[in-house]
Amino acid sequence: MSERGKVDGQTKLVGIIGYPLRYTLSPVFQNAAFYHLKLNWCYLPLVTENKYLEKAVYGVRALSFVGVNITMPYKQKVIPLLDEVSADCEAIEAVNTIHLKDGRLIGYNTDGAGFLALLKEQANSDVKDKKVMLIGAGGAARAVAAAVAKAGVSEIYVVNRTFKKAVSLCEVLKEKCSFKAQPVDLRDGLTSFVGNADIIINATSVGMKGERLPLPYEKIGEGHLVCDLIYAPSKTPLLEEAEKREAKVLNGLGMLIYQGALSFKIWTGEEAPVDVMFSAAKKALAEPSQA
Ligand code: NAP
């Protein structure tokens, strides 16, 4: 918003469609960015029950929104409702950003690129030729796996509690990214995988409530970069263990901000003020209601 709280007939609208959307930070940091750049734009939470998803996406067009983000649980389900999707979305079968351009709804996925930006900007790390141990095989893991595969990593070990989902993610990587990854059961001895990996990524929800992943933590050391896609709490038990052992650690706040910054650029055509977005998100996370 060009002026805090001011909305008028010229205001351009964007938002986020999801359910139940209770803890989304996107309106906070996107509106902070609009305010900072004096753009007369407004980002709204659009809480949408499953039965109304089709109507809500129709509403993007009907109400002349510039675009929307799509979050859980609709990243896959929204695809048939769009006119076109980018190659990234096809690989991972998920859309997190829609842009209404010349009357057409175009789907993008900025999650994977957001993750790569996090590594580059906050750890000065290029993934090329690195070995990656990716824990998880859900939506976030798919986006990260496709992004790191395309960015030239040498190996990916996909570790998951439900082994068949690890296998299925490896099949997607082979088919869509021509990358041969190795599926691993989370209950297997993971010692050699942790020892071999340069980058360890937690893309499961384990750690949000302080739970520990069953990993051989003693094998983590100062040569590792350990990333957790979780950002609340800011330090999961995995990151605490890794930091204790002098590994470099990153939480998921950067991925959230960078994927949002990429959506911002798709909609507005302008570079997002990421520092402003970070400050707004951190301030909101420090408020007791976000805990
Ligand atoms: P999802 O599709 O539901 O996948 C959940 C994953 O967690 C699956 O691999 C699941 O394994 C695993 N899992 C859940 N409970 C487990 C347990 N008790 N033990 C072992 N594994 C368990 O969710 P998602 O969308 O991928 O999100 C995963 C995490 O990433 C969430 O914490 C989310 O907040 C975070 N995330 C962060 C960002 C960001 O921008 N920072 C973006 C997206 C997601 P099974 O296959 O065995 O069920």
PDB file of C-alpha atoms and ligand atoms in Angstrom, residues 72 75 111 135-141 160-162 165 186 202-206 208 213 228-231 252-253 255-257 259, ligand 1:
ATOM      1  CA  MET A  72      -1.578 -25.788   1.387  1.00  0.00           C
ATOM      2  CA  LYS A  75      -0.716 -26.402  -4.793  1.00  0.00           C
ATOM      3  CA  ASP A 111       9.598 -22.458  -3.913  1.00  0.00           C
ATOM      4  CA  ILE A 135      14.772 -35.616   4.255  1.00  0.00           C
ATOM      5  CA  GLY A 136      11.115 -35.652   3.195  1.00  0.00           C
ATOM      6  CA  ALA A 137       9.199 -36.450   0.021  1.00  0.00           C
ATOM      7  CA  GLY A 138       6.163 -34.149   0.298  1.00  0.00           C
ATOM      8  CA  GLY A 139       5.383 -30.937  -1.588  1.00  0.00           C
ATOM      9  CA  ALA A 140       8.278 -28.862  -0.241  1.00  0.00           C
ATOM     10  CA  ALA A 141      10.755 -31.710  -0.807  1.00  0.00           C
ATOM     11  CA  ASN A 160      11.579 -40.507   3.883  1.00  0.00           C
ATOM     12  CA  ARG A 161       9.521 -42.262   6.554  1.00  0.00           C
ATOM     13  CA  THR A 162       7.190 -43.694   3.899  1.00  0.00           C
ATOM     14  CA  LYS A 165       7.049 -41.817  -1.473  1.00  0.00           C
ATOM     15  CA  LEU A 186      14.312 -42.947   7.253  1.00  0.00           C
ATOM     16  CA  ASN A 202      14.948 -31.197   6.442  1.00  0.00           C
ATOM     17  CA  ALA A 203      11.824 -30.871   4.305  1.00  0.00           C
ATOM     18  CA  THR A 204       9.542 -32.697   6.763  1.00  0.00           C
ATOM     19  CA  SER A 205       7.358 -31.135   9.430  1.00  0.00           C
ATOM     20  CA  VAL A 206       9.392 -32.914  12.130  1.00  0.00           C
ATOM     21  CA  MET A 208       7.888 -27.816  14.408  1.00  0.00           C
ATOM     22  CA  LEU A 213      14.527 -36.631  13.519  1.00  0.00           C
ATOM     23  CA  ASP A 228      15.638 -26.795   7.896  1.00  0.00           C
ATOM     24  CA  LEU A 229      12.669 -25.540   5.879  1.00  0.00           C
ATOM     25  CA  ILE A 230      10.897 -24.898   9.177  1.00  0.00           C
ATOM     26  CA  TYR A 231      11.185 -21.302  10.412  1.00  0.00           C
ATOM     27  CA  GLY A 252      13.409 -21.798   6.370  1.00  0.00           C
ATOM     28  CA  LEU A 253      12.591 -18.111   6.820  1.00  0.00           C
ATOM     29  CA  MET A 255      13.171 -19.638   1.606  1.00  0.00           C
ATOM     30  CA  LEU A 256       9.786 -18.171   2.527  1.00  0.00           C
ATOM     31  CA  ILE A 257      10.973 -14.617   1.887  1.00  0.00           C
ATOM     32  CA  GLN A 259       9.919 -17.367  -2.847  1.00  0.00           C
TER      33      GLN A 259
HETATM   34  P1  NAP B   1       3.799 -32.466   3.187  1.00  0.00           P
HETATM   35  O1  NAP B   1       3.620 -32.451   1.719  1.00  0.00           O
HETATM   36  O2  NAP B   1       2.640 -32.788   4.065  1.00  0.00           O
HETATM   37  O3  NAP B   1       5.008 -33.502   3.536  1.00  0.00           O
HETATM   38  C1  NAP B   1       5.324 -33.797   4.857  1.00  0.00           C
HETATM   39  C2  NAP B   1       6.634 -34.583   4.925  1.00  0.00           C
HETATM   40  O4  NAP B   1       6.971 -34.738   6.321  1.00  0.00           O
HETATM   41  C3  NAP B   1       6.548 -35.986   4.342  1.00  0.00           C
HETATM   42  O5  NAP B   1       7.789 -36.345   3.782  1.00  0.00           O
HETATM   43  C4  NAP B   1       6.239 -36.822   5.596  1.00  0.00           C
HETATM   44  O6  NAP B   1       6.665 -38.169   5.502  1.00  0.00           O
HETATM   45  C5  NAP B   1       7.121 -36.146   6.614  1.00  0.00           C
HETATM   46  N1  NAP B   1       6.695 -36.394   7.986  1.00  0.00           N
HETATM   47  C6  NAP B   1       5.598 -35.892   8.612  1.00  0.00           C
HETATM   48  N2  NAP B   1       5.544 -36.355   9.892  1.00  0.00           N
HETATM   49  C7  NAP B   1       6.618 -37.169  10.059  1.00  0.00           C
HETATM   50  C8  NAP B   1       7.112 -37.939  11.153  1.00  0.00           C
HETATM   51  N3  NAP B   1       6.487 -37.949  12.335  1.00  0.00           N
HETATM   52  N4  NAP B   1       8.262 -38.622  10.989  1.00  0.00           N
HETATM   53  C9  NAP B   1       8.912 -38.603   9.799  1.00  0.00           C
HETATM   54  N5  NAP B   1       8.493 -37.893   8.708  1.00  0.00           N
HETATM   55  C10 NAP B   1       7.361 -37.191   8.848  1.00  0.00           C
HETATM   56  O7  NAP B   1       4.320 -31.039   3.725  1.00  0.00           O
HETATM   57  P2  NAP B   1       5.215 -29.971   2.932  1.00  0.00           P
HETATM   58  O8  NAP B   1       4.332 -28.958   2.314  1.00  0.00           O
HETATM   59  O9  NAP B   1       6.178 -30.697   2.097  1.00  0.00           O
HETATM   60  O10 NAP B   1       5.954 -29.232   4.148  1.00  0.00           O
HETATM   61  C11 NAP B   1       7.011 -29.861   4.857  1.00  0.00           C
HETATM   62  C12 NAP B   1       7.667 -28.848   5.784  1.00  0.00           C
HETATM   63  O11 NAP B   1       8.274 -27.803   5.015  1.00  0.00           O
HETATM   64  C13 NAP B   1       6.692 -28.160   6.730  1.00  0.00           C
HETATM   65  O12 NAP B   1       7.320 -28.020   7.982  1.00  0.00           O
HETATM   66  C14 NAP B   1       6.488 -26.796   6.106  1.00  0.00           C
HETATM   67  O13 NAP B   1       6.174 -25.804   7.070  1.00  0.00           O
HETATM   68  C15 NAP B   1       7.859 -26.537   5.502  1.00  0.00           C
HETATM   69  N6  NAP B   1       7.806 -25.616   4.354  1.00  0.00           N
HETATM   70  C16 NAP B   1       8.555 -24.475   4.415  1.00  0.00           C
HETATM   71  C17 NAP B   1       8.550 -23.606   3.349  1.00  0.00           C
HETATM   72  C18 NAP B   1       9.362 -22.346   3.427  1.00  0.00           C
HETATM   73  O14 NAP B   1       9.172 -21.467   2.576  1.00  0.00           O
HETATM   74  N7  NAP B   1      10.255 -22.234   4.384  1.00  0.00           N
HETATM   75  C19 NAP B   1       7.787 -23.879   2.190  1.00  0.00           C
HETATM   76  C20 NAP B   1       7.038 -25.057   2.153  1.00  0.00           C
HETATM   77  C21 NAP B   1       7.054 -25.922   3.253  1.00  0.00           C
HETATM   78  P3  NAP B   1       5.628 -39.319   4.992  1.00  0.00           P
HETATM   79  O15 NAP B   1       5.701 -39.273   3.502  1.00  0.00           O
HETATM   80  O16 NAP B   1       6.168 -40.557   5.568  1.00  0.00           O
HETATM   81  O17 NAP B   1       4.271 -38.947   5.529  1.00  0.00           O
END
